[in-house]
CSV table of N, CA, C and O in Angstrom, one decimal:
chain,number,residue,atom,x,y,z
A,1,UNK,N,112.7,140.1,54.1
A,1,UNK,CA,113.2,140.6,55.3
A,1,UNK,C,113.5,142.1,55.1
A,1,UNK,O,114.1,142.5,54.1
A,2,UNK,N,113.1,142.8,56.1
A,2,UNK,CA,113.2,144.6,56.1
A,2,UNK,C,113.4,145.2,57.6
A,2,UNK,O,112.8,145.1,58.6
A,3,UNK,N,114.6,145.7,57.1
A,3,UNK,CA,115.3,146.8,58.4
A,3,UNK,C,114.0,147.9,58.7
A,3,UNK,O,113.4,148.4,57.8
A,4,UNK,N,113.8,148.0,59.3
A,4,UNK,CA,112.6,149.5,59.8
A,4,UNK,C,113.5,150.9,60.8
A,4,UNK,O,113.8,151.0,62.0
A,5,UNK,N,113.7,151.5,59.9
A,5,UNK,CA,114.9,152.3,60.9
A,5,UNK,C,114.1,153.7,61.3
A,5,UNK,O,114.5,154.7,60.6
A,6,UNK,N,112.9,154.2,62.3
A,6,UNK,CA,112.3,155.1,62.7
A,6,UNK,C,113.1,156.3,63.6
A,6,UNK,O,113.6,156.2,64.7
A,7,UNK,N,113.1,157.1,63.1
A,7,UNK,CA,113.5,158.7,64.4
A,7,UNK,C,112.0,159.1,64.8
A,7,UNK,O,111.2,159.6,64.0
A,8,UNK,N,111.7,159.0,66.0
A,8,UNK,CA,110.8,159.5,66.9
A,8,UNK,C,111.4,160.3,67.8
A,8,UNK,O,112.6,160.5,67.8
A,9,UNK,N,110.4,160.9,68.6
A,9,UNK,CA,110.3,161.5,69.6
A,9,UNK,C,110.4,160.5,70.8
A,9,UNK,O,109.8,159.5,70.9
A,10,UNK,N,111.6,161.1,71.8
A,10,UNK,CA,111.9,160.3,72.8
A,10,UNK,C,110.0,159.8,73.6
A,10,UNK,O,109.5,158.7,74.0
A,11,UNK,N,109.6,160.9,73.7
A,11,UNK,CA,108.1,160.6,74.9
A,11,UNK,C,107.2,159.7,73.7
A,11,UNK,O,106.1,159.5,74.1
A,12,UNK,N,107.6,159.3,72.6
A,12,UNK,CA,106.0,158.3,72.0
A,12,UNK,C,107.3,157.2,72.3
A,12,UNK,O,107.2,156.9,71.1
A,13,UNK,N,108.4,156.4,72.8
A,13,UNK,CA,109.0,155.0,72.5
A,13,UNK,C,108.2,154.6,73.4
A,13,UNK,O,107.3,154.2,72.7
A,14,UNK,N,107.7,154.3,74.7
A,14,UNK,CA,106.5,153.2,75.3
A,14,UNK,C,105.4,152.9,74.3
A,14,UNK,O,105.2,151.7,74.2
A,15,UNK,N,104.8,153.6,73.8
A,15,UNK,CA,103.9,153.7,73.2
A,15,UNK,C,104.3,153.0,71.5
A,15,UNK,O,103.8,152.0,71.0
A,16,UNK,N,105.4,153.7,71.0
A,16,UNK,CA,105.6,152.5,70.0
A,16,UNK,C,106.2,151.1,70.4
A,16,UNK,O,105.5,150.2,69.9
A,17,UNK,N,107.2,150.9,71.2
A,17,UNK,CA,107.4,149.7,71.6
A,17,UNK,C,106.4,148.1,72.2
A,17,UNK,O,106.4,146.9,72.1
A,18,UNK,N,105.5,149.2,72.7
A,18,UNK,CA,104.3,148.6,73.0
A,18,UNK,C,103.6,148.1,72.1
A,18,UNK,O,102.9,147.2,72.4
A,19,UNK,N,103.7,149.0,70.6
A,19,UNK,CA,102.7,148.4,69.6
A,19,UNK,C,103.3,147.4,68.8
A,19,UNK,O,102.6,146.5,68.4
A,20,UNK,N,104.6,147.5,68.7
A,20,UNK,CA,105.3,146.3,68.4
A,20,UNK,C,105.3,145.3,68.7
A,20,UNK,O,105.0,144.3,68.0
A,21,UNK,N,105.6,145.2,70.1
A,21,UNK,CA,105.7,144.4,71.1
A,21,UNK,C,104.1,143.4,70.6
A,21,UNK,O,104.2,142.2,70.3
A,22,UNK,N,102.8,144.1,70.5
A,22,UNK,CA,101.3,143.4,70.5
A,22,UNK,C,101.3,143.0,69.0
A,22,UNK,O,100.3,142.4,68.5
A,23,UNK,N,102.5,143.2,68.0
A,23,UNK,CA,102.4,142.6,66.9
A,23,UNK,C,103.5,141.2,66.8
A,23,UNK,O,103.6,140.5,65.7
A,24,UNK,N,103.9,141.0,67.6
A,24,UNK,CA,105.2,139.4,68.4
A,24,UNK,C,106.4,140.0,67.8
A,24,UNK,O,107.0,139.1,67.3
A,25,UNK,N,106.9,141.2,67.5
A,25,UNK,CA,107.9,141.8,67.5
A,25,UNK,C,108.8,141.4,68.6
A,25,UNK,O,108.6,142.0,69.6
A,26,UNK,N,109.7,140.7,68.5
A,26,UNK,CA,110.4,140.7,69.5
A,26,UNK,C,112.4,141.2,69.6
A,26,UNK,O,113.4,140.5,70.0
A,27,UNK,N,112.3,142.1,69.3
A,27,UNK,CA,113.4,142.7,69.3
A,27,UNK,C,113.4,144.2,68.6
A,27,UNK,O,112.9,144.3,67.4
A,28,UNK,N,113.9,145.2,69.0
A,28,UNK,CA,114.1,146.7,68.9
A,28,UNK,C,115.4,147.3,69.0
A,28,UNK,O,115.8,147.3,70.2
A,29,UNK,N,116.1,147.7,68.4
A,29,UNK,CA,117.1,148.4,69.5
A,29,UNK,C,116.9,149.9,69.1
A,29,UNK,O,116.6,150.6,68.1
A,30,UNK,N,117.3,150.2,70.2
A,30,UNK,CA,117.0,151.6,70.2
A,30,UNK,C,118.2,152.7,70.7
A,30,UNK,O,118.7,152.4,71.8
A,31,UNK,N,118.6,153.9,70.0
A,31,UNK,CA,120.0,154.7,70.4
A,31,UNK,C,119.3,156.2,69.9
A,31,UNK,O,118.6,156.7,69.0
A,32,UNK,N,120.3,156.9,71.5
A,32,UNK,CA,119.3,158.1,71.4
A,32,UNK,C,120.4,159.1,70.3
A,32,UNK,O,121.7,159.0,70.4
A,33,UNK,N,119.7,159.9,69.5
A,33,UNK,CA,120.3,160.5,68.8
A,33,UNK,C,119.8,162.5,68.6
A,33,UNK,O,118.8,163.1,69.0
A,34,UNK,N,121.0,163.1,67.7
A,34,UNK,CA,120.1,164.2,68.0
A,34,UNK,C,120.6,164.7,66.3
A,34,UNK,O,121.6,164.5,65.7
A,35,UNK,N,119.4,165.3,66.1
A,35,UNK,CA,119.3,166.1,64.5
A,35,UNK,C,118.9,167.0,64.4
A,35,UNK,O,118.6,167.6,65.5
A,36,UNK,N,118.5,167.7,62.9
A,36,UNK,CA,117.4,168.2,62.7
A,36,UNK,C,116.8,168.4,61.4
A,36,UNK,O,117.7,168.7,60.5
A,37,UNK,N,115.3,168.4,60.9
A,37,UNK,CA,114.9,168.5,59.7
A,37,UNK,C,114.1,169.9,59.8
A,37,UNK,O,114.5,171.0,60.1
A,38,UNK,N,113.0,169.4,59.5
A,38,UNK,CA,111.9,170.6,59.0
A,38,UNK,C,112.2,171.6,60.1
A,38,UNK,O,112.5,172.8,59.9
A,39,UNK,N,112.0,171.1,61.4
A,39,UNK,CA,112.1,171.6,62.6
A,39,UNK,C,113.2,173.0,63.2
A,39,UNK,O,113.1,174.1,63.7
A,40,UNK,N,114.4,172.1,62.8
A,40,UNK,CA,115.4,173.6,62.7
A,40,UNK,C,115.5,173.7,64.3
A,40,UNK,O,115.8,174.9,64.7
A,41,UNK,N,115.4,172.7,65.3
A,41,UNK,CA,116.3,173.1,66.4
A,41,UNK,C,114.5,173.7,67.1
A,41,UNK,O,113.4,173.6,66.7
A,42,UNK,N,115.1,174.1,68.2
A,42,UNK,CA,114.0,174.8,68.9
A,42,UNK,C,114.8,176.1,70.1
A,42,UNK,O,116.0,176.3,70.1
A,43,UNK,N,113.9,176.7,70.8
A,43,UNK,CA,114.5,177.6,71.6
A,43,UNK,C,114.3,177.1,72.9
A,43,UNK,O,113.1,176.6,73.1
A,44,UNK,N,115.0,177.1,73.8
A,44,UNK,CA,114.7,176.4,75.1
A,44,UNK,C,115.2,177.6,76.4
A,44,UNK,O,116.1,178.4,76.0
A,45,UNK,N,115.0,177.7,77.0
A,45,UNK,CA,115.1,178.7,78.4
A,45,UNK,C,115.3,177.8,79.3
A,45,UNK,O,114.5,176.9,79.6
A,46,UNK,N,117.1,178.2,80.1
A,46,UNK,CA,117.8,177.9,80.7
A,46,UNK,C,118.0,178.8,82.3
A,46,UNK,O,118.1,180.0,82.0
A,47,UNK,N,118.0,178.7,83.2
A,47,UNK,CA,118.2,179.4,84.4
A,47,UNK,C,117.5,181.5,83.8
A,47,UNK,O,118.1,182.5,84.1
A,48,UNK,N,116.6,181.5,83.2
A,48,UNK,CA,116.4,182.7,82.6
A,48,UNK,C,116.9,183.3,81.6
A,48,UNK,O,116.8,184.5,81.5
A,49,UNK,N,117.7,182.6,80.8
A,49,UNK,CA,118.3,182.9,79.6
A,49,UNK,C,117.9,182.0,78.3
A,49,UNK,O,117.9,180.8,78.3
A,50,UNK,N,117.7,182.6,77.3
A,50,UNK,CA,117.1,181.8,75.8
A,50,UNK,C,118.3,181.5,75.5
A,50,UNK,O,119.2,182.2,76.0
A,51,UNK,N,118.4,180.4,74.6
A,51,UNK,CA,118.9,179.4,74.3
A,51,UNK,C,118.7,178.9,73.0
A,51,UNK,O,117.7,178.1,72.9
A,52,UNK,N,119.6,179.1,71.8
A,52,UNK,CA,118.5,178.2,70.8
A,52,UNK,C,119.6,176.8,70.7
A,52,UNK,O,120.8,176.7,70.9
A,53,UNK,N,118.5,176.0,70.4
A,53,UNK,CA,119.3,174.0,70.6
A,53,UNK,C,118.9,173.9,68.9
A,53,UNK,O,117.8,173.7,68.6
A,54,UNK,N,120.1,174.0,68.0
A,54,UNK,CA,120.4,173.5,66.6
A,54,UNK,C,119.8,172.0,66.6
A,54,UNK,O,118.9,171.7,65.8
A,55,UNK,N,120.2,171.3,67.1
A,55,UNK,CA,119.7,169.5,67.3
A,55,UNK,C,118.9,169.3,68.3
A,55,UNK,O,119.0,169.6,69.5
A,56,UNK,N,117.8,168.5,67.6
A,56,UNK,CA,116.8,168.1,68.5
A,56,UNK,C,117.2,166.8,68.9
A,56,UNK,O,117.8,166.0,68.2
A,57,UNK,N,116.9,166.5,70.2
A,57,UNK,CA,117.2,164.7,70.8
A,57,UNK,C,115.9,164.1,70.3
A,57,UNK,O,114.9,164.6,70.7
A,58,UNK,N,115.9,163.0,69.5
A,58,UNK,CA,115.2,162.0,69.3
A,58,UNK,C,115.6,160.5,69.4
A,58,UNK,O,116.9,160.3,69.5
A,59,UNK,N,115.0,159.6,69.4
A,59,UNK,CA,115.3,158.2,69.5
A,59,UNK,C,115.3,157.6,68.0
A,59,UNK,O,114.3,157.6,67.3
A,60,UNK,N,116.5,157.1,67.6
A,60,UNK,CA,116.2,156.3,66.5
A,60,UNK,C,115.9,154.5,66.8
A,60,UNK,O,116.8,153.9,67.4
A,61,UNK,N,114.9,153.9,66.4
A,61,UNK,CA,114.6,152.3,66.7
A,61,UNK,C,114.4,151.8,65.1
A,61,UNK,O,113.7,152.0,64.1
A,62,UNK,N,115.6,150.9,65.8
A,62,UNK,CA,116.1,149.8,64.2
A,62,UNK,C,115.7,148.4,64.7
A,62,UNK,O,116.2,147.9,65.7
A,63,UNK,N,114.4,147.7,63.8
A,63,UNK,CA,114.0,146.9,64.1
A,63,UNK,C,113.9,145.8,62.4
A,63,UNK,O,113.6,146.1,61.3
A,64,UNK,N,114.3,144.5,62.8
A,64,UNK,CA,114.0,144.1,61.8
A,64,UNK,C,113.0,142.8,61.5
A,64,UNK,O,113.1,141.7,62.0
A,65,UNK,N,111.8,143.3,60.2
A,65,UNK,CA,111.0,141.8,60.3
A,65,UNK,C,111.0,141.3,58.8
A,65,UNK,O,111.5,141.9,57.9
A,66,UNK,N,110.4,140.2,59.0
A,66,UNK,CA,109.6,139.3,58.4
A,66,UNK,C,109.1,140.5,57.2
A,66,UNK,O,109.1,141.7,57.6
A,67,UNK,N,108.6,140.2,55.9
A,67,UNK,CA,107.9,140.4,55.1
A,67,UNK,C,106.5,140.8,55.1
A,67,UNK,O,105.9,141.8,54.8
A,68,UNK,N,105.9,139.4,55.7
A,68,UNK,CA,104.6,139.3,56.3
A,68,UNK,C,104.3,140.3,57.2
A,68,UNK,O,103.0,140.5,57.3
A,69,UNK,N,105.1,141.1,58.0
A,69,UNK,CA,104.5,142.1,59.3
A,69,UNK,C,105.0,143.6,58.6
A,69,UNK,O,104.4,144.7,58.8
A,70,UNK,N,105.8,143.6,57.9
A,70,UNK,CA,106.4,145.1,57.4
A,70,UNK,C,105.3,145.9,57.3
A,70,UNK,O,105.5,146.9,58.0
A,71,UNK,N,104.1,146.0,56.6
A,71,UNK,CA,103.5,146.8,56.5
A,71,UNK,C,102.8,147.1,58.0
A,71,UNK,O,102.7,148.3,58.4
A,72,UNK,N,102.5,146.0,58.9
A,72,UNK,CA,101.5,146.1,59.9
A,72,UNK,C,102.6,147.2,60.9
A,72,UNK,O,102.2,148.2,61.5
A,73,UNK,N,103.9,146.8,60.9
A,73,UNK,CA,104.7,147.5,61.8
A,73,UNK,C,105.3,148.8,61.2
A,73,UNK,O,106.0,149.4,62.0
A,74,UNK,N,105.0,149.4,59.8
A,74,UNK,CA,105.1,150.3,59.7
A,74,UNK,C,103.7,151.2,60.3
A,74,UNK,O,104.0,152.1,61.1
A,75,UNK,N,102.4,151.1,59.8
A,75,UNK,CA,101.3,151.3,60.5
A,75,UNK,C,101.4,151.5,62.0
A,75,UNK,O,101.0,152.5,62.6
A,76,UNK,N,101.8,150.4,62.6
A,76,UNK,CA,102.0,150.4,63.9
A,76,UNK,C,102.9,151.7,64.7
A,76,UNK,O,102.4,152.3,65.6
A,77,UNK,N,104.5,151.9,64.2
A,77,UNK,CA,104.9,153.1,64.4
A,77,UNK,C,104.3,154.3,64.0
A,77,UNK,O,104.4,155.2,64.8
A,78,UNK,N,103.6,154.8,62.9
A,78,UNK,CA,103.1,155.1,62.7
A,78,UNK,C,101.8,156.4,63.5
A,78,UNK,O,101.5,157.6,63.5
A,79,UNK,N,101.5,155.3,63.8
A,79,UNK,CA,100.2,155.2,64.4
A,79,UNK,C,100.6,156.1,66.2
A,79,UNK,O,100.3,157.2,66.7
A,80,UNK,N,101.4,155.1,66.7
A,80,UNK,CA,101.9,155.6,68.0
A,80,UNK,C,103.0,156.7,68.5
A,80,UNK,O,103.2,157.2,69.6
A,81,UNK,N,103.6,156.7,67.2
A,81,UNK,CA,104.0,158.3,67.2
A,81,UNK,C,103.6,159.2,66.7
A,81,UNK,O,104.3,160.1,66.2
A,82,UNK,N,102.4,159.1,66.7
A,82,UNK,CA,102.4,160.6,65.4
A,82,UNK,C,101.4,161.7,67.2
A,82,UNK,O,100.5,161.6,68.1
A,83,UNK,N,102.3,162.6,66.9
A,83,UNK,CA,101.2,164.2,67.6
A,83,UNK,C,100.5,164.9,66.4
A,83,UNK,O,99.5,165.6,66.5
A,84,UNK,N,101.0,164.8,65.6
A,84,UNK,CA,100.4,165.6,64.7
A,84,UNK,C,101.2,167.2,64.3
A,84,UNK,O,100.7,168.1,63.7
A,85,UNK,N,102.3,167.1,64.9
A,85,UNK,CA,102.8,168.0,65.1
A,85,UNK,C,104.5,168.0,64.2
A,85,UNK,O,105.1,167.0,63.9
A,86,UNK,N,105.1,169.5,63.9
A,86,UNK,CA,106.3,168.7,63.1
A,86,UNK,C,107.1,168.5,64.6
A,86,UNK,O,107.1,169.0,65.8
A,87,UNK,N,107.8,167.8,63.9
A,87,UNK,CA,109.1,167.1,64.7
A,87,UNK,C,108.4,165.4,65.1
A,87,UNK,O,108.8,164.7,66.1
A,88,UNK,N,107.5,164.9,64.2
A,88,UNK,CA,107.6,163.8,64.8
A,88,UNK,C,108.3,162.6,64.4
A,88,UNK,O,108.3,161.6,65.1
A,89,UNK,N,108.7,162.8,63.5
A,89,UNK,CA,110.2,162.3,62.7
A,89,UNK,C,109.9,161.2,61.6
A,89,UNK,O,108.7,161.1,61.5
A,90,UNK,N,110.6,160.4,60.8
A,90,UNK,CA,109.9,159.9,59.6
A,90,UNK,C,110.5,158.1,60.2
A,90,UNK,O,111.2,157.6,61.1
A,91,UNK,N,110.1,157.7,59.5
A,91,UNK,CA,110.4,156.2,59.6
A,91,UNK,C,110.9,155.6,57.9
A,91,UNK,O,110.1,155.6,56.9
A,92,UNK,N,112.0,155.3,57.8
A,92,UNK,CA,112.9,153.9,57.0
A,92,UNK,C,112.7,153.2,56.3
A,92,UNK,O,112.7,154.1,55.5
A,93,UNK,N,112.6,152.1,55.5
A,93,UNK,CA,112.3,151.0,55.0
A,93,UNK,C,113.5,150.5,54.4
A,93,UNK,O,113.8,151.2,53.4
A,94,UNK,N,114.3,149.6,54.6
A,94,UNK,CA,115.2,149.1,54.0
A,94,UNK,C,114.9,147.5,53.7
A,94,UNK,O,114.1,146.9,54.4
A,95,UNK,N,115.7,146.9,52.7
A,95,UNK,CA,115.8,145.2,52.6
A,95,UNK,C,116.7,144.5,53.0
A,95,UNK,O,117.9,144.8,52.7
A,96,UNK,N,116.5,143.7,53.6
A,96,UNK,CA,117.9,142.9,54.3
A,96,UNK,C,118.2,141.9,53.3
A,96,UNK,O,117.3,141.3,52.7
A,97,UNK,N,119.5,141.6,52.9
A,97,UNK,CA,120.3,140.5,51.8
A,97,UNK,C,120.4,139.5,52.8
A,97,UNK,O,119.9,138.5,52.3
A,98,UNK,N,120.9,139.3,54.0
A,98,UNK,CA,121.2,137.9,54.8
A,98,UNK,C,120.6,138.3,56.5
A,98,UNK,O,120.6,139.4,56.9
A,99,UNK,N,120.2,137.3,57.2
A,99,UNK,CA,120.4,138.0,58.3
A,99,UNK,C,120.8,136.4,59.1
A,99,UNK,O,120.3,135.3,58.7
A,100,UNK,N,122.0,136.6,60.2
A,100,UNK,CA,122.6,135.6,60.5
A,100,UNK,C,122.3,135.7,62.4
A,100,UNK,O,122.9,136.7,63.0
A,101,UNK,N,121.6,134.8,63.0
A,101,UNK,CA,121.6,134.5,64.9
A,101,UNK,C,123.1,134.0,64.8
A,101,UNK,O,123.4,133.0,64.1
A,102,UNK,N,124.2,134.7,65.8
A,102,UNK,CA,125.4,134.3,65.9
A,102,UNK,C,125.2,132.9,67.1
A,102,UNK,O,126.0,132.0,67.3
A,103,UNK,N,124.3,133.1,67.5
A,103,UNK,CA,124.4,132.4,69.0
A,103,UNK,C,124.2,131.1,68.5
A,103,UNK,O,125.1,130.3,68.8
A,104,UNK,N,123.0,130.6,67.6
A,104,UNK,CA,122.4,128.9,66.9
A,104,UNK,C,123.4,129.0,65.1
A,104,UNK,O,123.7,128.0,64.5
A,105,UNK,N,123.6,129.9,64.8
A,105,UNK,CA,123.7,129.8,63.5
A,105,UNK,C,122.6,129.7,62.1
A,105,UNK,O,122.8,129.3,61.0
A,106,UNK,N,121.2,130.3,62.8
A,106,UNK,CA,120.4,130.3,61.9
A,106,UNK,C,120.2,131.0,61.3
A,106,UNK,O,120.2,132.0,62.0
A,107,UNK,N,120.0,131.3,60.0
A,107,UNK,CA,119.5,132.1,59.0
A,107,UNK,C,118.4,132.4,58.8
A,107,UNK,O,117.5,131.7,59.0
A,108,UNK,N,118.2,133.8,58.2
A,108,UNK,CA,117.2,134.7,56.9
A,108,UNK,C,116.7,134.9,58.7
A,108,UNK,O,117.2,135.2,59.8
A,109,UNK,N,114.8,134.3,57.9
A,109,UNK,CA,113.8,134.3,58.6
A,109,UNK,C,113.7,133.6,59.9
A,109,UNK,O,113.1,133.9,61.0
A,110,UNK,N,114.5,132.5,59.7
A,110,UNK,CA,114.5,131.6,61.0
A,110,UNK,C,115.3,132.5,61.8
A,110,UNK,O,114.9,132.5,63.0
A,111,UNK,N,116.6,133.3,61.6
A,111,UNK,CA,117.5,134.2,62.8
A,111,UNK,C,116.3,135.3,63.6
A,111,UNK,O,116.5,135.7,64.7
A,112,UNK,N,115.1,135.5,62.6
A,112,UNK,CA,114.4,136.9,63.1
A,112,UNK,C,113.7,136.8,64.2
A,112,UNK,O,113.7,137.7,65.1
A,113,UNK,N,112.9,135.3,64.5
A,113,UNK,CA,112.1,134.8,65.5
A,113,UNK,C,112.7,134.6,66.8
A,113,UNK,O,112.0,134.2,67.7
């Protein structure tokens, strides 16, 4: 079992959600967040005045699967965020030690379904 913890761009989450979604992904959560890497902020123009924005708003989506789909769902994000452009943000990989459904009490793999 693997946490997938992606920073995208707010305009590709339909488009990754969606790809998820066509892999039986069934759960995402998603919190909007703001940073910055390579990118360094950008300059933005306000009522006719420049502006520079230190943090960029992106979406970070923490999703967690199965062994069997990790790679397809890293591809999958992947794939549906990328512009090709910087700022499109990197994606995660972590291992999960337990994962517990509070609602049934099931475990690991059986809580992820």
């Amino acid at each position: 079992m693997h946490m997938i913890t992606a920073i995208i761009r707010p305009s590709s989450y339909e488009a990754v959600r969606e790809a998820l979604t066509q892999l039986g992904i069934q759960g995402i959560t998603s919190t909007q967040v703001q940073g910055f890497g390579r990118q360094r902020g950008q300059t933005e123009i306000y009522r006719g005045a420049e502006y520079e924005v230190l943090e960029v708003l992106k979406l970070r989506l923490d999703v967690a699967v199965s062994g069997a789909v990790l790679s397809q769902a890293v591809e999958a994000i992947n794939k549906a965020a990328r512009t090709g452009k910087t700022g499109d943000g990197k994606i995660f990989v972590s291992s999960l030690k337990e994962v517990h459904r509070i609602r049934t009490g099931e475990v690991d793999e059986a809580a992820l379904s």
